[in-house]
Structure formats: structure tokens, C-alpha cells
mmCIF file of C-alpha atoms in Angstrom:
data_model
loop_
_atom_site.group_PDB
_atom_site.id
_atom_site.type_symbol
_atom_site.label_atom_id
_atom_site.label_comp_id
_atom_site.label_asym_id
_atom_site.label_seq_id
_atom_site.Cartn_x
_atom_site.Cartn_y
_atom_site.Cartn_z
ATOM 1 C CA MET A 12 0.125 0.083 -0.053
ATOM 2 C CA GLY A 13 1.365 3.728 -0.524
ATOM 3 C CA SER A 14 2.147 5.986 1.553
ATOM 4 C CA LYS A 15 -0.835 7.913 -0.053
ATOM 5 C CA ASN A 16 -3.308 5.768 0.731
ATOM 6 C CA LYS A 17 -2.323 4.897 4.313
ATOM 7 C CA LEU A 18 -2.372 8.653 4.302
ATOM 8 C CA LYS A 19 -5.540 9.105 3.048
ATOM 9 C CA ARG A 20 -6.959 6.215 5.940
ATOM 10 C CA PHE A 21 -5.690 7.767 8.757
ATOM 11 C CA LYS A 22 -7.278 10.877 8.048
ATOM 12 C CA GLU A 23 -11.219 8.559 7.087
ATOM 13 C CA ASN A 24 -10.341 6.970 10.839
ATOM 14 C CA GLU A 25 -10.306 9.785 12.048
ATOM 15 C CA THR A 26 -14.165 11.021 10.735
ATOM 16 C CA PHE A 27 -14.969 7.564 11.908
ATOM 17 C CA ASP A 28 -17.633 7.427 14.967
ATOM 18 C CA ASN A 29 -16.551 3.596 15.306
ATOM 19 C CA VAL A 30 -12.938 4.161 15.338
ATOM 20 C CA ILE A 31 -11.174 4.933 18.688
ATOM 21 C CA GLN A 32 -7.569 5.691 18.324
ATOM 22 C CA PRO A 33 -6.072 6.713 22.508
ATOM 23 C CA THR A 34 -2.688 7.716 22.889
ATOM 24 C CA ARG A 35 -0.588 5.254 24.934
ATOM 25 C CA GLN A 36 -0.429 7.886 27.745
ATOM 26 C CA GLU A 37 -4.003 7.847 27.472
ATOM 27 C CA VAL A 38 -4.313 4.221 28.570
ATOM 28 C CA ALA A 39 -1.767 4.215 30.692
ATOM 29 C CA GLU A 40 -3.295 7.380 32.238
ATOM 30 C CA GLY A 41 -6.346 5.896 32.430
ATOM 31 C CA PHE A 42 -8.542 5.079 29.374
ATOM 32 C CA THR A 43 -12.001 6.067 29.046
ATOM 33 C CA PHE A 44 -13.814 3.466 28.173
ATOM 34 C CA LYS A 45 -12.418 0.796 30.850
ATOM 35 C CA GLY A 46 -14.817 -0.856 32.807
ATOM 36 C CA SER A 47 -17.623 1.453 30.831
ATOM 37 C CA TRP A 48 -17.414 0.403 26.916
ATOM 38 C CA HIS A 49 -21.711 0.474 27.108
ATOM 39 C CA ARG A 50 -20.976 3.997 27.140
ATOM 40 C CA HIS A 51 -19.812 3.661 23.390
ATOM 41 C CA PHE A 52 -22.221 1.367 22.571
ATOM 42 C CA LYS A 53 -24.748 2.870 24.207
ATOM 43 C CA ASN A 54 -25.932 -0.531 25.110
ATOM 44 C CA ILE A 55 -24.598 -3.671 27.726
ATOM 45 C CA LYS A 56 -24.296 -6.263 25.011
ATOM 46 C CA PRO A 57 -21.807 -8.593 26.370
ATOM 47 C CA ILE A 58 -18.997 -7.688 24.242
ATOM 48 C CA VAL A 59 -16.443 -9.594 21.532
ATOM 49 C CA LEU A 60 -12.902 -8.913 20.928
ATOM 50 C CA GLU A 61 -11.203 -9.475 17.739
ATOM 51 C CA LEU A 62 -7.001 -9.031 18.807
ATOM 52 C CA GLY A 63 -4.753 -8.628 16.100
ATOM 53 C CA CYS A 64 -7.360 -8.135 13.805
ATOM 54 C CA GLY A 65 -6.162 -6.721 10.290
ATOM 55 C CA LYS A 66 -9.120 -5.555 7.653
ATOM 56 C CA GLY A 67 -11.320 -6.761 10.425
ATOM 57 C CA GLU A 68 -13.000 -9.649 8.749
ATOM 58 C CA TYR A 69 -14.178 -10.918 11.774
ATOM 59 C CA THR A 70 -14.964 -8.588 13.484
ATOM 60 C CA VAL A 71 -17.584 -7.326 11.238
ATOM 61 C CA GLY A 72 -18.302 -11.038 9.584
ATOM 62 C CA LEU A 73 -19.395 -12.103 13.882
ATOM 63 C CA ALA A 74 -21.650 -8.567 13.808
ATOM 64 C CA LYS A 75 -23.417 -9.705 11.545
ATOM 65 C CA GLN A 76 -24.552 -12.639 12.357
ATOM 66 C CA ASN A 77 -24.662 -11.759 16.321
ATOM 67 C CA PRO A 78 -26.723 -8.392 16.684
ATOM 68 C CA ASP A 79 -27.224 -9.532 19.547
ATOM 69 C CA LYS A 80 -23.548 -8.702 21.161
ATOM 70 C CA ASN A 81 -20.864 -5.997 20.092
ATOM 71 C CA PHE A 82 -17.792 -6.664 18.604
ATOM 72 C CA ILE A 83 -14.380 -4.718 18.843
ATOM 73 C CA GLY A 84 -11.657 -5.509 16.339
ATOM 74 C CA ILE A 85 -7.945 -4.009 17.876
ATOM 75 C CA ASP A 86 -4.595 -3.642 15.585
ATOM 76 C CA ILE A 87 -2.421 -1.184 15.606
ATOM 77 C CA LYS A 88 -2.061 -1.028 12.111
ATOM 78 C CA GLY A 89 -4.942 1.947 11.579
ATOM 79 C CA ALA A 90 -4.456 1.413 7.844
ATOM 80 C CA ARG A 91 -5.869 -2.248 7.531
ATOM 81 C CA PHE A 92 -9.014 -2.305 9.948
ATOM 82 C CA TRP A 93 -9.926 1.723 7.666
ATOM 83 C CA ARG A 94 -11.795 -1.647 5.749
ATOM 84 C CA GLY A 95 -13.889 -2.929 7.700
ATOM 85 C CA ALA A 96 -14.528 -0.431 10.098
ATOM 86 C CA LYS A 97 -15.706 1.589 6.426
ATOM 87 C CA THR A 98 -17.683 -1.302 5.702
ATOM 88 C CA ALA A 99 -19.181 -1.562 8.766
ATOM 89 C CA LEU A 100 -20.200 1.906 8.544
ATOM 90 C CA GLU A 101 -21.809 1.142 5.603
ATOM 91 C CA GLU A 102 -23.763 -1.773 6.503
ATOM 92 C CA ASP A 103 -25.034 0.372 9.304
ATOM 93 C CA LEU A 104 -23.122 -2.131 11.849
ATOM 94 C CA GLU A 105 -23.878 -0.051 15.137
ATOM 95 C CA ASN A 106 -22.310 -3.330 17.175
ATOM 96 C CA VAL A 107 -19.161 -3.007 15.352
ATOM 97 C CA ALA A 108 -15.537 -0.317 16.629
ATOM 98 C CA PHE A 109 -12.347 -0.770 16.336
ATOM 99 C CA LEU A 110 -10.068 0.029 18.371
ATOM 100 C CA ARG A 111 -6.291 1.110 17.309
ATOM 101 C CA THR A 112 -3.220 0.221 19.690
ATOM 102 C CA GLN A 113 -1.114 -1.976 21.304
ATOM 103 C CA ILE A 114 -3.076 -5.988 22.376
ATOM 104 C CA GLU A 115 -0.482 -5.599 25.376
ATOM 105 C CA LEU A 116 -2.522 -3.143 26.646
ATOM 106 C CA VAL A 117 -5.657 -5.113 26.666
ATOM 107 C CA ASP A 118 -5.949 -5.088 30.027
ATOM 108 C CA LEU A 119 -5.411 -1.526 30.703
ATOM 109 C CA LEU A 120 -8.362 -0.980 28.064
ATOM 110 C CA PHE A 121 -10.627 -2.946 29.483
ATOM 111 C CA GLY A 122 -12.121 -3.105 32.741
ATOM 112 C CA GLU A 123 -12.560 -6.850 35.084
ATOM 113 C CA ASN A 124 -14.589 -9.394 33.507
ATOM 114 C CA GLU A 125 -15.911 -6.875 31.347
ATOM 115 C CA VAL A 126 -14.883 -8.858 28.287
ATOM 116 C CA SER A 127 -17.236 -11.953 26.930
ATOM 117 C CA GLU A 128 -14.903 -13.685 24.504
ATOM 118 C CA ILE A 129 -11.712 -13.351 22.506
ATOM 119 C CA TRP A 130 -10.707 -14.311 18.533
ATOM 120 C CA ILE A 131 -7.316 -14.789 17.897
ATOM 121 C CA THR A 132 -7.473 -14.261 14.479
ATOM 122 C CA PHE A 133 -4.261 -15.096 12.119
ATOM 123 C CA PRO A 134 -1.389 -13.882 14.890
ATOM 124 C CA ASP A 135 2.376 -14.064 14.269
ATOM 125 C CA PRO A 136 3.074 -17.038 15.699
ATOM 126 C CA GLN A 137 6.704 -15.590 16.227
ATOM 127 C CA ILE A 138 8.284 -19.337 16.081
ATOM 128 C CA LYS A 139 12.170 -17.987 17.268
ATOM 129 C CA TYR A 140 12.637 -18.204 21.041
ATOM 130 C CA LYS A 141 13.079 -14.783 21.716
ATOM 131 C CA ARG A 142 10.298 -13.444 20.056
ATOM 132 C CA THR A 143 8.520 -15.960 22.581
ATOM 133 C CA LYS A 144 7.055 -12.709 24.410
ATOM 134 C CA HIS A 145 5.284 -11.735 21.967
ATOM 135 C CA ARG A 146 3.095 -14.952 21.279
ATOM 136 C CA MET A 147 -0.219 -13.411 22.055
ATOM 137 C CA THR A 148 -1.378 -16.872 23.652
ATOM 138 C CA ASN A 149 2.082 -16.752 25.902
ATOM 139 C CA LYS A 150 1.528 -17.434 29.430
ATOM 140 C CA VAL A 151 1.459 -13.456 29.917
ATOM 141 C CA PHE A 152 -0.712 -13.104 27.749
ATOM 142 C CA LEU A 153 -2.846 -15.713 28.331
ATOM 143 C CA ASP A 154 -3.231 -14.020 32.340
ATOM 144 C CA LYS A 155 -4.388 -10.894 30.638
ATOM 145 C CA TYR A 156 -7.235 -11.987 29.256
ATOM 146 C CA HIS A 157 -8.087 -13.499 32.146
ATOM 147 C CA LYS A 158 -8.101 -10.327 34.288
ATOM 148 C CA ILE A 159 -11.042 -8.980 31.643
ATOM 149 C CA LEU A 160 -12.525 -12.324 30.505
ATOM 150 C CA LYS A 161 -15.817 -13.216 32.131
ATOM 151 C CA PRO A 162 -16.054 -16.900 34.600
ATOM 152 C CA LYS A 163 -16.282 -19.186 31.956
ATOM 153 C CA GLY A 164 -15.159 -16.530 29.115
ATOM 154 C CA THR A 165 -14.673 -18.223 25.988
ATOM 155 C CA LEU A 166 -11.522 -17.915 23.538
ATOM 156 C CA HIS A 167 -10.572 -18.744 20.315
ATOM 157 C CA LEU A 168 -7.098 -19.046 18.493
ATOM 158 C CA LYS A 169 -7.552 -19.642 14.792
ATOM 159 C CA THR A 170 -3.802 -19.743 12.488
ATOM 160 C CA ASP A 171 -2.534 -21.541 9.426
ATOM 161 C CA SER A 172 0.714 -22.043 11.534
ATOM 162 C CA GLU A 173 0.955 -25.536 12.859
ATOM 163 C CA PHE A 174 3.193 -24.678 14.972
ATOM 164 C CA MET A 175 1.491 -21.570 16.786
ATOM 165 C CA HIS A 176 -1.696 -24.218 17.411
ATOM 166 C CA GLY A 177 0.924 -26.966 18.396
ATOM 167 C CA TYR A 178 2.788 -23.863 21.008
ATOM 168 C CA THR A 179 -1.059 -23.041 22.231
ATOM 169 C CA LEU A 180 -2.175 -26.776 22.735
ATOM 170 C CA GLY A 181 0.895 -27.863 24.906
ATOM 171 C CA LEU A 182 1.240 -24.791 26.653
ATOM 172 C CA LEU A 183 -2.595 -25.256 27.667
ATOM 173 C CA HIS A 184 -2.190 -28.869 29.412
ATOM 174 C CA GLY A 185 0.273 -27.271 31.128
ATOM 175 C CA LEU A 186 -1.224 -24.692 32.656
ATOM 176 C CA GLY A 187 -4.363 -27.020 33.408
ATOM 177 C CA HIS A 188 -6.809 -25.033 31.551
ATOM 178 C CA GLU A 189 -9.617 -26.115 29.619
ATOM 179 C CA ILE A 190 -9.517 -26.968 25.927
ATOM 180 C CA LEU A 191 -12.884 -26.899 24.880
ATOM 181 C CA TYR A 192 -12.104 -28.199 20.950
ATOM 182 C CA ALA A 193 -9.418 -28.465 18.812
ATOM 183 C CA ASN A 194 -8.967 -28.928 15.495
ATOM 184 C CA HIS A 195 -5.341 -29.212 13.357
ATOM 185 C CA ASP A 196 -7.573 -29.010 9.368
ATOM 186 C CA VAL A 197 -11.042 -27.434 10.021
ATOM 187 C CA TYR A 198 -11.507 -27.864 6.517
ATOM 188 C CA LYS A 199 -10.898 -31.189 5.958
ATOM 189 C CA ASN A 200 -12.267 -32.602 9.688
ATOM 190 C CA GLU A 201 -15.761 -31.883 10.289
ATOM 191 C CA GLY A 202 -16.890 -30.646 14.096
ATOM 192 C CA SER A 203 -15.955 -27.037 13.886
ATOM 193 C CA PRO A 204 -18.023 -24.518 14.530
ATOM 194 C CA LYS A 205 -19.980 -22.570 11.997
ATOM 195 C CA GLU A 206 -18.245 -18.884 12.158
ATOM 196 C CA VAL A 207 -15.078 -21.049 11.829
ATOM 197 C CA LEU A 208 -15.787 -21.910 8.611
ATOM 198 C CA GLU A 209 -17.982 -19.113 7.568
ATOM 199 C CA ILE A 210 -15.668 -16.339 8.047
ATOM 200 C CA GLN A 211 -12.414 -16.478 6.437
ATOM 201 C CA THR A 212 -9.707 -13.575 6.347
ATOM 202 C CA PHE A 213 -7.749 -11.733 3.085
ATOM 203 C CA TYR A 214 -5.135 -13.748 4.577
ATOM 204 C CA GLU A 215 -6.903 -17.047 5.199
ATOM 205 C CA ASN A 216 -7.946 -17.379 1.515
ATOM 206 C CA GLN A 217 -3.839 -16.908 0.513
ATOM 207 C CA TYR A 218 -3.407 -19.994 2.606
ATOM 208 C CA LEU A 219 -5.584 -21.167 0.947
ATOM 209 C CA GLU A 220 -5.151 -21.100 -2.025
ATOM 210 C CA LYS A 221 -1.952 -22.480 -1.271
ATOM 211 C CA GLY A 222 -3.014 -25.829 0.345
ATOM 212 C CA LYS A 223 -1.618 -24.380 4.322
ATOM 213 C CA PRO A 224 -4.697 -26.258 6.842
ATOM 214 C CA ILE A 225 -6.423 -23.666 9.054
ATOM 215 C CA THR A 226 -6.495 -24.380 12.290
ATOM 216 C CA TYR A 227 -8.648 -23.823 15.396
ATOM 217 C CA ILE A 228 -8.830 -24.042 19.154
ATOM 218 C CA GLN A 229 -11.154 -23.160 21.815
ATOM 219 C CA PHE A 230 -10.752 -22.903 25.030
ATOM 220 C CA ARG A 231 -11.004 -21.090 28.409
ATOM 221 C CA ILE A 232 -9.087 -20.369 31.473
ATOM 222 C CA ASN A 233 -8.800 -21.810 34.440
#
């Protein structure tokens, strides 16, 4: 994407009422919606997050399927989620928002027990050992998710990375967390939830064209 295109999207994001872009300092000093996201959505429906939302395909797709819930896509790359934010406005999806920030700040953005579900869709697997701290399902991140999730809150990991799938399964088993469902090839093996099969991201389509299996884990943090 050209720099002019990015700048245009950044400018347009500033005009979207479904895009929130706090500074790191604003988050550190006390984010305005932490613990009170109902003020943004003007309702008390359950909140679902998509972390590393990219173009926002899952945020928008899930919102269409579940009008009784609110969906927030989180990513630091605003030029990417611009597409999802624009689509949500064009289609009058009032249960969609996008938050431009670093995912490691998630426990400063949401209050205790404020979130019902978390989707992690095609994250960078950070395969090198020195990058372990950046894996979005490592213990530090799981602890952050646990802080903001309601009791029995559900997490979903959908990835093309066999490494990420195996690493996460091993960690969950080792920490005694509850694995509700796991599938190492969702399009060949039956049983995956419909939203796993019916909603596909831009990158997922690329992986499927290359014949890569798509994996999925649904779990709870004990």
C-alpha cells in the first residue's frame, strides 16, 4: 500500500465514529472506556474482541451473525482495519468498533470481567525463541485475557501456523486450562463451529490457495 493511500485512510479513520485511537499515555493514565464500554455502544450487550484484527473480517462477520453482541477489533495498523470500519458504517452495523492500540495494553483498555469472548485470528506465530514474549497465547498474554474475561469466558485461536497451534495446545495442557475443542484442519475435519468455516480473512484465503491447513482451538482459562 502506498504512503498516500495510508495517509488517506488514517485521515478517514479520524472521521469514523466507530474508530477509537487513544494515545499510549491516555491508556496509561486511565482509558476513558475501561470498565464502561456500554457508554460507547449505548447498550449492555456482551463484548467480543478480535485481537490483531487486520482488515476486520472477523469483527464485521461476527457482528452480522450476532446482532445481540458488541464486537471490537483491535490492531495497531489503522490503515488495515480502515476497510472493516468503513464496511461497518456503510452497512449500519452499530455493534462494531475498532480500537487502534497495542494488544499488550488490553488489560488497561477493559475492566475486570468486561469481555465475554476473545478471538485471535492468524497472529504472527513468532517462531524464534527470543520472540516468545510476543506470542499472543503465551502465559503473560493469557493472564491479561483472564483479567478482562468474564468467568467461563471463551477464547478462540484460528491460525495457519502448525507451530502456533501446537505451542498453544501444549501450553494450555501444561497450565491446566480447559480445551473445549481443537482441530488441526478445519476444512477437512468435521465439527468446527460455523463461524470458523463461514468467515474467512484476506490472509486465510491466501493460505488456502497454497493448500495450507487452517487450525482452530476453543478454550477457557482456569
